[in-house]
Protein backbone atom coordinates (compact mmCIF):
# COMPACT_ATOMS: atom_id res chain seq x y z
CA UNK A 1 0.00 0.00 0.00
CA UNK A 2 2.89 2.37 0.79
CA UNK A 3 4.33 1.72 -2.66
CA UNK A 4 1.03 2.60 -4.35
CA UNK A 5 0.70 5.82 -2.34
CA UNK A 6 4.33 6.72 -3.12
CA UNK A 7 3.76 6.12 -6.83
CA UNK A 8 0.61 8.26 -6.71
CA UNK A 9 2.64 11.09 -5.18
CA UNK A 10 5.35 10.73 -7.82
CA UNK A 11 2.80 10.71 -10.63
CA UNK A 12 0.99 13.69 -9.13
CA UNK A 13 4.26 15.60 -8.84
CA UNK A 14 5.09 14.72 -12.44
CA UNK A 15 1.73 16.15 -13.51
CA UNK A 16 2.41 19.39 -11.64
CA UNK A 17 5.88 19.86 -13.10
CA UNK A 18 4.86 18.85 -16.62
CA UNK A 19 2.26 21.57 -16.78
CA UNK A 20 -0.89 19.48 -16.59
CA UNK A 21 -2.57 16.24 -15.54
CA UNK A 22 -1.22 12.95 -16.82
CA UNK A 23 -3.31 11.60 -19.65
CA UNK A 24 -4.48 8.01 -19.43
CA UNK A 25 -3.39 5.78 -22.25
CA UNK A 26 -5.48 3.06 -23.77
CA UNK A 27 -4.65 -0.63 -23.93
CA UNK A 28 -3.05 -1.21 -27.34
CA UNK A 29 -3.35 -4.46 -29.30
CA UNK A 30 -1.31 -5.67 -32.24
CA UNK A 31 -3.54 -8.20 -33.98
CA UNK A 32 -2.44 -11.28 -35.88
CA UNK A 33 -3.66 -10.78 -39.47
CA UNK A 34 -6.66 -12.95 -40.39
CA UNK A 35 -6.78 -14.66 -36.97
CA UNK A 36 -8.78 -13.71 -33.85
CA UNK A 37 -5.85 -13.20 -31.47
CA UNK A 38 -3.38 -10.44 -30.72
CA UNK A 39 0.35 -11.01 -30.97
CA UNK A 40 1.03 -8.23 -28.46
CA UNK A 41 -1.09 -6.36 -25.94
CA UNK A 42 0.42 -3.25 -24.37
CA UNK A 43 -1.06 -2.14 -21.05
CA UNK A 44 -0.37 1.40 -19.82
CA UNK A 45 0.95 2.18 -16.34
CA UNK A 46 -1.72 2.55 -13.69
CA UNK A 47 -3.97 -0.14 -15.16
CA UNK A 48 -5.75 -2.59 -12.87
CA UNK A 49 -5.21 -6.29 -13.56
CA UNK A 50 -7.73 -9.07 -12.91
CA UNK A 51 -6.45 -12.66 -12.79
CA UNK A 52 -9.21 -15.23 -13.28
CA UNK A 53 -8.69 -18.81 -12.20
CA UNK A 54 -9.17 -21.58 -14.70
CA UNK A 55 -12.84 -21.94 -15.56
CA UNK A 56 -14.41 -25.24 -16.58
CA UNK A 57 -17.69 -26.06 -18.31
CA UNK A 58 -21.00 -26.82 -16.61
CA UNK A 59 -22.87 -30.07 -17.12
CA UNK A 60 -25.17 -29.73 -20.13
CA UNK A 61 -26.75 -33.21 -20.10
CA UNK A 62 -27.65 -34.43 -16.62
CA UNK A 63 -28.94 -37.70 -18.11
CA UNK A 64 -25.55 -38.62 -19.58
CA UNK A 65 -23.21 -40.86 -17.60
CA UNK A 66 -21.37 -38.89 -14.92
CA UNK A 67 -17.91 -37.80 -16.07
CA UNK A 68 -18.63 -38.50 -19.73
CA UNK A 69 -17.86 -36.10 -22.55
CA UNK A 70 -21.56 -36.19 -23.45
CA UNK A 71 -22.41 -34.76 -20.01
CA UNK A 72 -20.33 -31.64 -20.78
CA UNK A 73 -20.74 -31.48 -24.57
CA UNK A 74 -18.33 -31.19 -27.48
CA UNK A 75 -15.21 -29.03 -27.42
CA UNK A 76 -17.16 -26.25 -29.17
CA UNK A 77 -20.04 -26.47 -26.67
CA UNK A 78 -17.65 -26.53 -23.72
CA UNK A 79 -15.72 -23.54 -25.09
CA UNK A 80 -18.90 -21.49 -25.50
CA UNK A 81 -20.11 -22.42 -22.02
CA UNK A 82 -16.74 -21.66 -20.40
CA UNK A 83 -16.53 -18.27 -22.14
CA UNK A 84 -20.08 -17.46 -21.04
CA UNK A 85 -19.06 -18.28 -17.45
CA UNK A 86 -15.99 -16.05 -17.80
CA UNK A 87 -18.20 -13.30 -19.26
CA UNK A 88 -20.42 -13.50 -16.15
CA UNK A 89 -17.43 -13.46 -13.77
CA UNK A 90 -16.01 -10.41 -15.54
CA UNK A 91 -19.39 -8.65 -15.46
CA UNK A 92 -19.40 -9.11 -11.69
CA UNK A 93 -16.20 -7.04 -11.63
CA UNK A 94 -17.58 -4.36 -13.96
CA UNK A 95 -15.64 -5.77 -16.92
CA UNK A 96 -16.40 -7.42 -20.24
CA UNK A 97 -14.69 -9.90 -22.54
CA UNK A 98 -13.27 -6.84 -24.31
CA UNK A 99 -11.09 -6.30 -21.24
CA UNK A 100 -9.40 -9.72 -21.58
CA UNK A 101 -5.76 -9.21 -22.56
CA UNK A 102 -4.35 -12.73 -22.19
CA UNK A 103 -5.84 -16.20 -22.32
CA UNK A 104 -4.60 -19.74 -21.84
CA UNK A 105 -6.80 -22.51 -23.23
CA UNK A 106 -6.26 -26.05 -21.97
CA UNK A 107 -7.73 -28.74 -24.22
CA UNK A 108 -7.93 -32.46 -23.52
CA UNK A 109 -7.55 -34.77 -26.50
CA UNK A 110 -10.91 -35.86 -27.88
CA UNK A 111 -11.24 -39.64 -28.35
CA UNK A 112 -13.54 -38.96 -31.33
CA UNK A 113 -10.58 -37.51 -33.26
CA UNK A 114 -7.87 -39.94 -32.25
CA UNK A 115 -6.98 -38.30 -28.94
CA UNK A 116 -5.90 -35.00 -30.50
CA UNK A 117 -7.20 -31.70 -29.20
CA UNK A 118 -10.15 -30.34 -31.16
CA UNK A 119 -8.58 -26.99 -32.05
CA UNK A 120 -11.16 -26.35 -34.79
CA UNK A 121 -14.05 -26.94 -32.37
CA UNK A 122 -12.47 -24.61 -29.82
CA UNK A 123 -12.00 -21.94 -32.49
CA UNK A 124 -15.64 -22.23 -33.57
CA UNK A 125 -16.71 -21.42 -30.02
CA UNK A 126 -13.98 -18.84 -29.32
CA UNK A 127 -14.66 -16.91 -32.55
CA UNK A 128 -18.19 -16.15 -31.33
CA UNK A 129 -16.70 -13.97 -28.56
CA UNK A 130 -13.48 -12.37 -29.85
CA UNK A 131 -12.73 -10.40 -33.00
CA UNK A 132 -16.42 -9.89 -33.78
CA UNK A 133 -18.15 -6.65 -34.81
CA UNK A 134 -19.80 -6.55 -31.35
CA UNK A 135 -16.57 -7.34 -29.48
CA UNK A 136 -13.52 -6.59 -31.66
CA UNK A 137 -10.85 -6.77 -28.91
CA UNK A 138 -8.55 -9.77 -29.16
CA UNK A 139 -6.35 -11.16 -26.39
CA UNK A 140 -2.98 -12.81 -26.70
CA UNK A 141 -3.59 -16.54 -26.38
CA UNK A 142 -1.87 -19.87 -25.94
CA UNK A 143 -3.66 -23.15 -26.55
CA UNK A 144 -2.18 -26.36 -25.19
CA UNK A 145 -3.23 -29.97 -25.05
CA UNK A 146 -3.22 -31.50 -21.57
CA UNK A 147 -3.61 -35.07 -20.36
CA UNK A 148 -6.74 -34.35 -18.35
CA UNK A 149 -8.77 -31.91 -16.28
CA UNK A 150 -10.57 -32.18 -12.92
CA UNK A 151 -13.42 -34.28 -14.38
CA UNK A 152 -12.85 -36.96 -17.02
CA UNK A 153 -15.53 -35.57 -19.37
CA UNK A 154 -14.15 -32.03 -19.44
CA UNK A 155 -12.28 -31.13 -22.61
CA UNK A 156 -11.84 -27.38 -21.99
CA UNK A 157 -10.50 -25.14 -19.23
CA UNK A 158 -9.69 -21.46 -19.80
CA UNK A 159 -7.90 -18.94 -17.62
CA UNK A 160 -7.74 -15.26 -18.45
CA UNK A 161 -6.05 -12.05 -17.45
CA UNK A 162 -8.07 -8.87 -17.88
CA UNK A 163 -6.97 -5.27 -17.51
CA UNK A 164 -8.67 -1.91 -17.20
CA UNK A 165 -6.74 1.22 -18.12
CA UNK A 166 -7.11 4.18 -15.78
CA UNK A 167 -9.80 6.70 -16.64
CA UNK A 168 -8.58 9.92 -18.26
CA UNK A 169 -7.79 12.68 -15.82
CA UNK A 170 -10.44 15.36 -15.58
CA UNK A 171 -9.28 18.97 -15.82
Coordinates of C-alpha atoms in Angstrom, one line a residue:
X1 CA 0.0 0.0 0.0
X2 CA 2.9 2.4 0.8
X3 CA 4.3 1.7 -2.7
X4 CA 1.0 2.6 -4.3
X5 CA 0.7 5.8 -2.3
X6 CA 4.3 6.7 -3.1
X7 CA 3.8 6.1 -6.8
X8 CA 0.6 8.3 -6.7
X9 CA 2.6 11.1 -5.2
X10 CA 5.3 10.7 -7.8
X11 CA 2.8 10.7 -10.6
X12 CA 1.0 13.7 -9.1
X13 CA 4.3 15.6 -8.8
X14 CA 5.1 14.7 -12.4
X15 CA 1.7 16.1 -13.5
X16 CA 2.4 19.4 -11.6
X17 CA 5.9 19.9 -13.1
X18 CA 4.9 18.8 -16.6
X19 CA 2.3 21.6 -16.8
X20 CA -0.9 19.5 -16.6
X21 CA -2.6 16.2 -15.5
X22 CA -1.2 13.0 -16.8
X23 CA -3.3 11.6 -19.6
X24 CA -4.5 8.0 -19.4
X25 CA -3.4 5.8 -22.2
X26 CA -5.5 3.1 -23.8
X27 CA -4.7 -0.6 -23.9
X28 CA -3.1 -1.2 -27.3
X29 CA -3.4 -4.5 -29.3
X30 CA -1.3 -5.7 -32.2
X31 CA -3.5 -8.2 -34.0
X32 CA -2.4 -11.3 -35.9
X33 CA -3.7 -10.8 -39.5
X34 CA -6.7 -13.0 -40.4
X35 CA -6.8 -14.7 -37.0
X36 CA -8.8 -13.7 -33.8
X37 CA -5.8 -13.2 -31.5
X38 CA -3.4 -10.4 -30.7
X39 CA 0.4 -11.0 -31.0
X40 CA 1.0 -8.2 -28.5
X41 CA -1.1 -6.4 -25.9
X42 CA 0.4 -3.3 -24.4
X43 CA -1.1 -2.1 -21.1
X44 CA -0.4 1.4 -19.8
X45 CA 0.9 2.2 -16.3
X46 CA -1.7 2.6 -13.7
X47 CA -4.0 -0.1 -15.2
X48 CA -5.8 -2.6 -12.9
X49 CA -5.2 -6.3 -13.6
X50 CA -7.7 -9.1 -12.9
X51 CA -6.4 -12.7 -12.8
X52 CA -9.2 -15.2 -13.3
X53 CA -8.7 -18.8 -12.2
X54 CA -9.2 -21.6 -14.7
X55 CA -12.8 -21.9 -15.6
X56 CA -14.4 -25.2 -16.6
X57 CA -17.7 -26.1 -18.3
X58 CA -21.0 -26.8 -16.6
X59 CA -22.9 -30.1 -17.1
X60 CA -25.2 -29.7 -20.1
X61 CA -26.7 -33.2 -20.1
X62 CA -27.7 -34.4 -16.6
X63 CA -28.9 -37.7 -18.1
X64 CA -25.5 -38.6 -19.6
X65 CA -23.2 -40.9 -17.6
X66 CA -21.4 -38.9 -14.9
X67 CA -17.9 -37.8 -16.1
X68 CA -18.6 -38.5 -19.7
X69 CA -17.9 -36.1 -22.5
X70 CA -21.6 -36.2 -23.5
X71 CA -22.4 -34.8 -20.0
X72 CA -20.3 -31.6 -20.8
X73 CA -20.7 -31.5 -24.6
X74 CA -18.3 -31.2 -27.5
X75 CA -15.2 -29.0 -27.4
X76 CA -17.2 -26.3 -29.2
X77 CA -20.0 -26.5 -26.7
X78 CA -17.7 -26.5 -23.7
X79 CA -15.7 -23.5 -25.1
X80 CA -18.9 -21.5 -25.5
X81 CA -20.1 -22.4 -22.0
X82 CA -16.7 -21.7 -20.4
X83 CA -16.5 -18.3 -22.1
X84 CA -20.1 -17.5 -21.0
X85 CA -19.1 -18.3 -17.5
X86 CA -16.0 -16.0 -17.8
X87 CA -18.2 -13.3 -19.3
X88 CA -20.4 -13.5 -16.2
X89 CA -17.4 -13.5 -13.8
X90 CA -16.0 -10.4 -15.5
X91 CA -19.4 -8.7 -15.5
X92 CA -19.4 -9.1 -11.7
X93 CA -16.2 -7.0 -11.6
X94 CA -17.6 -4.4 -14.0
X95 CA -15.6 -5.8 -16.9
X96 CA -16.4 -7.4 -20.2
X97 CA -14.7 -9.9 -22.5
X98 CA -13.3 -6.8 -24.3
X99 CA -11.1 -6.3 -21.2
X100 CA -9.4 -9.7 -21.6
X101 CA -5.8 -9.2 -22.6
X102 CA -4.3 -12.7 -22.2
X103 CA -5.8 -16.2 -22.3
X104 CA -4.6 -19.7 -21.8
X105 CA -6.8 -22.5 -23.2
X106 CA -6.3 -26.1 -22.0
X107 CA -7.7 -28.7 -24.2
X108 CA -7.9 -32.5 -23.5
X109 CA -7.6 -34.8 -26.5
X110 CA -10.9 -35.9 -27.9
X111 CA -11.2 -39.6 -28.4
X112 CA -13.5 -39.0 -31.3
X113 CA -10.6 -37.5 -33.3
X114 CA -7.9 -39.9 -32.3
X115 CA -7.0 -38.3 -28.9
X116 CA -5.9 -35.0 -30.5
X117 CA -7.2 -31.7 -29.2
X118 CA -10.2 -30.3 -31.2
X119 CA -8.6 -27.0 -32.0
X120 CA -11.2 -26.4 -34.8
X121 CA -14.1 -26.9 -32.4
X122 CA -12.5 -24.6 -29.8
X123 CA -12.0 -21.9 -32.5
X124 CA -15.6 -22.2 -33.6
X125 CA -16.7 -21.4 -30.0
X126 CA -14.0 -18.8 -29.3
X127 CA -14.7 -16.9 -32.5
X128 CA -18.2 -16.1 -31.3
X129 CA -16.7 -14.0 -28.6
X130 CA -13.5 -12.4 -29.8
X131 CA -12.7 -10.4 -33.0
X132 CA -16.4 -9.9 -33.8
X133 CA -18.1 -6.7 -34.8
X134 CA -19.8 -6.5 -31.4
X135 CA -16.6 -7.3 -29.5
X136 CA -13.5 -6.6 -31.7
X137 CA -10.9 -6.8 -28.9
X138 CA -8.6 -9.8 -29.2
X139 CA -6.4 -11.2 -26.4
X140 CA -3.0 -12.8 -26.7
X141 CA -3.6 -16.5 -26.4
X142 CA -1.9 -19.9 -25.9
X143 CA -3.7 -23.2 -26.5
X144 CA -2.2 -26.4 -25.2
X145 CA -3.2 -30.0 -25.1
X146 CA -3.2 -31.5 -21.6
X147 CA -3.6 -35.1 -20.4
X148 CA -6.7 -34.3 -18.3
X149 CA -8.8 -31.9 -16.3
X150 CA -10.6 -32.2 -12.9
X151 CA -13.4 -34.3 -14.4
X152 CA -12.9 -37.0 -17.0
X153 CA -15.5 -35.6 -19.4
X154 CA -14.1 -32.0 -19.4
X155 CA -12.3 -31.1 -22.6
X156 CA -11.8 -27.4 -22.0
X157 CA -10.5 -25.1 -19.2
X158 CA -9.7 -21.5 -19.8
X159 CA -7.9 -18.9 -17.6
X160 CA -7.7 -15.3 -18.4
X161 CA -6.0 -12.1 -17.5
X162 CA -8.1 -8.9 -17.9
X163 CA -7.0 -5.3 -17.5
X164 CA -8.7 -1.9 -17.2
X165 CA -6.7 1.2 -18.1
X166 CA -7.1 4.2 -15.8
X167 CA -9.8 6.7 -16.6
X168 CA -8.6 9.9 -18.3
X169 CA -7.8 12.7 -15.8
X170 CA -10.4 15.4 -15.6
X171 CA -9.3 19.0 -15.8

